[in-house]
Amino acid sequence: IIIRTNIYGMDPLPTKQSFASWIISNLKNGKQILAAEDQFYNPVFADQLSQFILKMSKKEPEGIFNIACTDTVSRYEFAINVCEIFGLDKSLVKKVKLAGLAEKFGWKAKRPKNTSLNTDKIGETFKLPSVKSSLEEFKKQYDKLERQKSSYSLASS
C-alpha cells in the first residue's frame, strides 16, 4: 500500500506546528494571520488518517490510495473554518494571494497552488470526512488535550 495524504493535527514537536495549530495559537493571542485564497488542498486530521490506515490493513488492499477530506478548500477557507469551529475571531484572518506570501516571506521554493487529492478510489470503500467534520473531530481532541494539560498543571502546583 502507498498512501498519499495531506494531514494536520496535534503538534508533533514543540518547535513544529501544523497549519491548524498555528492558526489557533496565533488567533488565541490576538495576532493577525495571512492565508492564501488561491492555494487549495483537502487535508485530513491525523487521527482520522490513522483510523483509515488500520481499517485498510484489515482488508489487505494493494495500490496507491489518496486519503484526505472529500472537499477541497483554500488555505483561507480552512482558516475561516477553524475560526468557526474553535470560536475564534475571523476578522484576524486576512486573505492574500500565494505570490504575496512568497514575496513577504522570501520563499525560495515555489509552492503549488493545488495539492488536493482525488479520493474517489478510497471513497468506494470508506466514508471519508468533510473538512468541517474533520475539524470538529480535531477540536474534540484538542479540547481533551487542553483539559489534560490544565489538570496536570493544577496537580503540579
PDB file of C-alpha atoms in Angstrom:
ATOM      1  CA  ILE A   1       0.000   0.000   0.000  1.00  0.00           C
ATOM      2  CA  ILE A   2       1.163   3.503  -0.813  1.00  0.00           C
ATOM      3  CA  ILE A   3      -0.814   6.241   0.918  1.00  0.00           C
ATOM      4  CA  ARG A   4      -0.731   9.851  -0.206  1.00  0.00           C
ATOM      5  CA  THR A   5      -2.218  12.412   2.131  1.00  0.00           C
ATOM      6  CA  ASN A   6      -2.126  15.932   3.477  1.00  0.00           C
ATOM      7  CA  ILE A   7      -2.581  15.989   7.244  1.00  0.00           C
ATOM      8  CA  TYR A   8      -2.899  18.319  10.174  1.00  0.00           C
ATOM      9  CA  GLY A   9      -3.198  17.576  13.851  1.00  0.00           C
ATOM     10  CA  MET A  10      -1.599  17.991  17.218  1.00  0.00           C
ATOM     11  CA  ASP A  11       1.870  19.475  17.133  1.00  0.00           C
ATOM     12  CA  PRO A  12       4.423  16.718  16.530  1.00  0.00           C
ATOM     13  CA  LEU A  13       7.291  18.665  18.119  1.00  0.00           C
ATOM     14  CA  PRO A  14       7.430  21.748  20.361  1.00  0.00           C
ATOM     15  CA  THR A  15       9.122  23.635  17.510  1.00  0.00           C
ATOM     16  CA  LYS A  16       6.804  22.413  14.711  1.00  0.00           C
ATOM     17  CA  GLN A  17       3.136  23.317  14.339  1.00  0.00           C
ATOM     18  CA  SER A  18       0.538  22.075  11.919  1.00  0.00           C
ATOM     19  CA  PHE A  19      -1.258  24.781   9.935  1.00  0.00           C
ATOM     20  CA  ALA A  20      -4.381  24.315  12.098  1.00  0.00           C
ATOM     21  CA  SER A  21      -2.420  24.632  15.358  1.00  0.00           C
ATOM     22  CA  TRP A  22      -0.587  27.670  14.014  1.00  0.00           C
ATOM     23  CA  ILE A  23      -3.916  29.340  13.201  1.00  0.00           C
ATOM     24  CA  ILE A  24      -5.319  28.580  16.664  1.00  0.00           C
ATOM     25  CA  SER A  25      -2.276  29.737  18.629  1.00  0.00           C
ATOM     26  CA  ASN A  26      -1.953  32.988  16.686  1.00  0.00           C
ATOM     27  CA  LEU A  27      -5.631  33.891  16.834  1.00  0.00           C
ATOM     28  CA  LYS A  28      -5.918  32.994  20.528  1.00  0.00           C
ATOM     29  CA  ASN A  29      -3.106  35.510  21.091  1.00  0.00           C
ATOM     30  CA  GLY A  30      -4.927  38.166  19.045  1.00  0.00           C
ATOM     31  CA  LYS A  31      -2.411  38.048  16.190  1.00  0.00           C
ATOM     32  CA  GLN A  32      -3.482  38.633  12.606  1.00  0.00           C
ATOM     33  CA  ILE A  33      -2.649  35.851  10.150  1.00  0.00           C
ATOM     34  CA  LEU A  34      -2.358  35.738   6.381  1.00  0.00           C
ATOM     35  CA  ALA A  35      -3.909  32.844   4.465  1.00  0.00           C
ATOM     36  CA  ALA A  36      -3.776  32.204   0.737  1.00  0.00           C
ATOM     37  CA  GLU A  37      -7.096  32.417  -1.058  1.00  0.00           C
ATOM     38  CA  ASP A  38      -5.634  30.800  -4.178  1.00  0.00           C
ATOM     39  CA  GLN A  39      -3.889  27.754  -2.698  1.00  0.00           C
ATOM     40  CA  PHE A  40      -6.116  24.680  -2.389  1.00  0.00           C
ATOM     41  CA  TYR A  41      -5.945  21.344  -0.587  1.00  0.00           C
ATOM     42  CA  ASN A  42      -8.098  18.750   1.198  1.00  0.00           C
ATOM     43  CA  PRO A  43      -6.327  17.938   4.468  1.00  0.00           C
ATOM     44  CA  VAL A  44      -7.440  15.295   6.947  1.00  0.00           C
ATOM     45  CA  PHE A  45      -6.974  15.138  10.712  1.00  0.00           C
ATOM     46  CA  ALA A  46      -4.032  12.819  11.530  1.00  0.00           C
ATOM     47  CA  ASP A  47      -6.106  10.737  13.982  1.00  0.00           C
ATOM     48  CA  GLN A  48      -8.668  10.058  11.268  1.00  0.00           C
ATOM     49  CA  LEU A  49      -5.906   9.100   8.841  1.00  0.00           C
ATOM     50  CA  SER A  50      -4.560   6.534  11.307  1.00  0.00           C
ATOM     51  CA  GLN A  51      -8.065   5.052  11.701  1.00  0.00           C
ATOM     52  CA  PHE A  52      -8.359   4.658   7.915  1.00  0.00           C
ATOM     53  CA  ILE A  53      -4.942   3.004   7.743  1.00  0.00           C
ATOM     54  CA  LEU A  54      -5.978   0.488  10.419  1.00  0.00           C
ATOM     55  CA  LYS A  55      -9.222  -0.273   8.584  1.00  0.00           C
ATOM     56  CA  MET A  56      -7.353  -0.661   5.303  1.00  0.00           C
ATOM     57  CA  SER A  57      -4.820  -3.051   6.820  1.00  0.00           C
ATOM     58  CA  LYS A  58      -7.660  -5.472   7.639  1.00  0.00           C
ATOM     59  CA  LYS A  59      -8.798  -5.515   4.002  1.00  0.00           C
ATOM     60  CA  GLU A  60      -5.251  -6.010   2.671  1.00  0.00           C
ATOM     61  CA  PRO A  61      -5.643  -3.805  -0.416  1.00  0.00           C
ATOM     62  CA  GLU A  62      -2.847  -3.149  -2.864  1.00  0.00           C
ATOM     63  CA  GLY A  63      -2.058   0.016  -4.743  1.00  0.00           C
ATOM     64  CA  ILE A  64      -1.857   3.748  -4.288  1.00  0.00           C
ATOM     65  CA  PHE A  65      -4.548   5.416  -2.177  1.00  0.00           C
ATOM     66  CA  ASN A  66      -5.229   9.091  -1.529  1.00  0.00           C
ATOM     67  CA  ILE A  67      -6.677   9.641   1.933  1.00  0.00           C
ATOM     68  CA  ALA A  68      -7.991  13.147   2.521  1.00  0.00           C
ATOM     69  CA  CYS A  69     -11.216  15.009   3.158  1.00  0.00           C
ATOM     70  CA  THR A  70     -13.885  14.865   0.482  1.00  0.00           C
ATOM     71  CA  ASP A  71     -13.946  18.590  -0.201  1.00  0.00           C
ATOM     72  CA  THR A  72     -11.218  20.957  -1.303  1.00  0.00           C
ATOM     73  CA  VAL A  73     -10.742  24.330   0.381  1.00  0.00           C
ATOM     74  CA  SER A  74      -8.338  27.224   0.068  1.00  0.00           C
ATOM     75  CA  ARG A  75      -5.934  27.891   2.921  1.00  0.00           C
ATOM     76  CA  TYR A  76      -8.068  30.967   3.656  1.00  0.00           C
ATOM     77  CA  GLU A  77     -11.302  28.922   3.756  1.00  0.00           C
ATOM     78  CA  PHE A  78      -9.605  26.375   6.022  1.00  0.00           C
ATOM     79  CA  ALA A  79      -8.576  29.167   8.420  1.00  0.00           C
ATOM     80  CA  ILE A  80     -12.150  30.525   8.456  1.00  0.00           C
ATOM     81  CA  ASN A  81     -13.471  27.019   9.198  1.00  0.00           C
ATOM     82  CA  VAL A  82     -11.012  26.764  12.102  1.00  0.00           C
ATOM     83  CA  CYS A  83     -12.309  30.105  13.409  1.00  0.00           C
ATOM     84  CA  GLU A  84     -15.924  28.976  13.199  1.00  0.00           C
ATOM     85  CA  ILE A  85     -15.338  25.647  14.932  1.00  0.00           C
ATOM     86  CA  PHE A  86     -12.993  26.997  17.625  1.00  0.00           C
ATOM     87  CA  GLY A  87     -14.921  30.250  18.212  1.00  0.00           C
ATOM     88  CA  LEU A  88     -12.035  32.475  17.115  1.00  0.00           C
ATOM     89  CA  ASP A  89     -12.089  35.960  15.596  1.00  0.00           C
ATOM     90  CA  LYS A  90     -12.427  35.655  11.790  1.00  0.00           C
ATOM     91  CA  SER A  91     -11.514  39.305  11.310  1.00  0.00           C
ATOM     92  CA  LEU A  92      -7.906  38.423  12.215  1.00  0.00           C
ATOM     93  CA  VAL A  93      -7.642  36.205   9.117  1.00  0.00           C
ATOM     94  CA  LYS A  94      -6.545  38.201   6.087  1.00  0.00           C
ATOM     95  CA  LYS A  95      -6.900  36.954   2.516  1.00  0.00           C
ATOM     96  CA  VAL A  96      -3.768  37.108   0.379  1.00  0.00           C
ATOM     97  CA  LYS A  97      -2.526  35.624  -2.868  1.00  0.00           C
ATOM     98  CA  LEU A  98       0.071  32.860  -2.682  1.00  0.00           C
ATOM     99  CA  ALA A  99       2.514  35.032  -4.619  1.00  0.00           C
ATOM    100  CA  GLY A 100       2.131  37.735  -1.958  1.00  0.00           C
ATOM    101  CA  LEU A 101       3.055  35.266   0.798  1.00  0.00           C
ATOM    102  CA  ALA A 102       6.073  34.072  -1.179  1.00  0.00           C
ATOM    103  CA  GLU A 103       7.247  37.647  -1.606  1.00  0.00           C
ATOM    104  CA  LYS A 104       6.562  38.661   2.004  1.00  0.00           C
ATOM    105  CA  PHE A 105       8.429  35.677   3.484  1.00  0.00           C
ATOM    106  CA  GLY A 106      11.108  35.387   0.804  1.00  0.00           C
ATOM    107  CA  TRP A 107      10.303  31.780  -0.071  1.00  0.00           C
ATOM    108  CA  LYS A 108      12.878  30.372  -2.455  1.00  0.00           C
ATOM    109  CA  ALA A 109      10.910  27.239  -3.410  1.00  0.00           C
ATOM    110  CA  LYS A 110       7.735  27.576  -5.456  1.00  0.00           C
ATOM    111  CA  ARG A 111       4.586  26.369  -3.703  1.00  0.00           C
ATOM    112  CA  PRO A 112       1.934  24.583  -5.758  1.00  0.00           C
ATOM    113  CA  LYS A 113      -1.469  26.244  -5.953  1.00  0.00           C
ATOM    114  CA  ASN A 114      -3.373  22.975  -5.729  1.00  0.00           C
ATOM    115  CA  THR A 115      -2.304  19.945  -3.695  1.00  0.00           C
ATOM    116  CA  SER A 116      -5.770  18.442  -3.339  1.00  0.00           C
ATOM    117  CA  LEU A 117      -6.037  14.710  -3.817  1.00  0.00           C
ATOM    118  CA  ASN A 118      -8.643  12.710  -5.720  1.00  0.00           C
ATOM    119  CA  THR A 119     -10.252  10.416  -3.120  1.00  0.00           C
ATOM    120  CA  ASP A 120     -12.641   8.550  -5.457  1.00  0.00           C
ATOM    121  CA  LYS A 121     -10.764   5.233  -5.160  1.00  0.00           C
ATOM    122  CA  ILE A 122     -10.724   5.100  -1.345  1.00  0.00           C
ATOM    123  CA  GLY A 123     -14.209   6.624  -1.241  1.00  0.00           C
ATOM    124  CA  GLU A 124     -15.577   3.457  -2.856  1.00  0.00           C
ATOM    125  CA  THR A 125     -14.678   1.528   0.307  1.00  0.00           C
ATOM    126  CA  PHE A 126     -14.688   4.074   3.130  1.00  0.00           C
ATOM    127  CA  LYS A 127     -16.747   7.129   4.004  1.00  0.00           C
ATOM    128  CA  LEU A 128     -14.288   9.998   4.197  1.00  0.00           C
ATOM    129  CA  PRO A 129     -14.939  13.127   6.286  1.00  0.00           C
ATOM    130  CA  SER A 130     -15.583  16.650   5.062  1.00  0.00           C
ATOM    131  CA  VAL A 131     -13.144  19.376   6.109  1.00  0.00           C
ATOM    132  CA  LYS A 132     -15.653  20.708   8.667  1.00  0.00           C
ATOM    133  CA  SER A 133     -16.376  17.298  10.220  1.00  0.00           C
ATOM    134  CA  SER A 134     -12.638  16.571  10.316  1.00  0.00           C
ATOM    135  CA  LEU A 135     -12.025  19.883  12.105  1.00  0.00           C
ATOM    136  CA  GLU A 136     -14.826  19.094  14.562  1.00  0.00           C
ATOM    137  CA  GLU A 137     -13.055  15.840  15.456  1.00  0.00           C
ATOM    138  CA  PHE A 138      -9.782  17.764  15.772  1.00  0.00           C
ATOM    139  CA  LYS A 139     -11.470  20.189  18.185  1.00  0.00           C
ATOM    140  CA  LYS A 140     -12.642  17.329  20.416  1.00  0.00           C
ATOM    141  CA  GLN A 141      -9.089  16.002  20.631  1.00  0.00           C
ATOM    142  CA  TYR A 142      -7.645  19.498  21.057  1.00  0.00           C
ATOM    143  CA  ASP A 143     -10.051  20.291  23.918  1.00  0.00           C
ATOM    144  CA  LYS A 144      -9.274  16.949  25.577  1.00  0.00           C
ATOM    145  CA  LEU A 145      -5.536  17.677  25.412  1.00  0.00           C
ATOM    146  CA  GLU A 146      -6.064  21.189  26.808  1.00  0.00           C
ATOM    147  CA  ARG A 147      -8.062  19.745  29.742  1.00  0.00           C
ATOM    148  CA  GLN A 148      -5.278  17.238  30.411  1.00  0.00           C
ATOM    149  CA  LYS A 149      -2.646  19.994  30.368  1.00  0.00           C
ATOM    150  CA  SER A 150      -4.780  22.061  32.735  1.00  0.00           C
ATOM    151  CA  SER A 151      -5.268  19.122  35.116  1.00  0.00           C
ATOM    152  CA  TYR A 152      -1.553  18.366  35.045  1.00  0.00           C
ATOM    153  CA  SER A 153      -0.553  21.963  35.823  1.00  0.00           C
ATOM    154  CA  LEU A 154      -3.083  22.099  38.698  1.00  0.00           C
ATOM    155  CA  ALA A 155      -1.727  18.836  40.120  1.00  0.00           C
ATOM    156  CA  SER A 156       1.847  20.100  39.841  1.00  0.00           C
ATOM    157  CA  SER A 157       1.098  23.277  41.823  1.00  0.00           C
TER     158      SER A 157
END
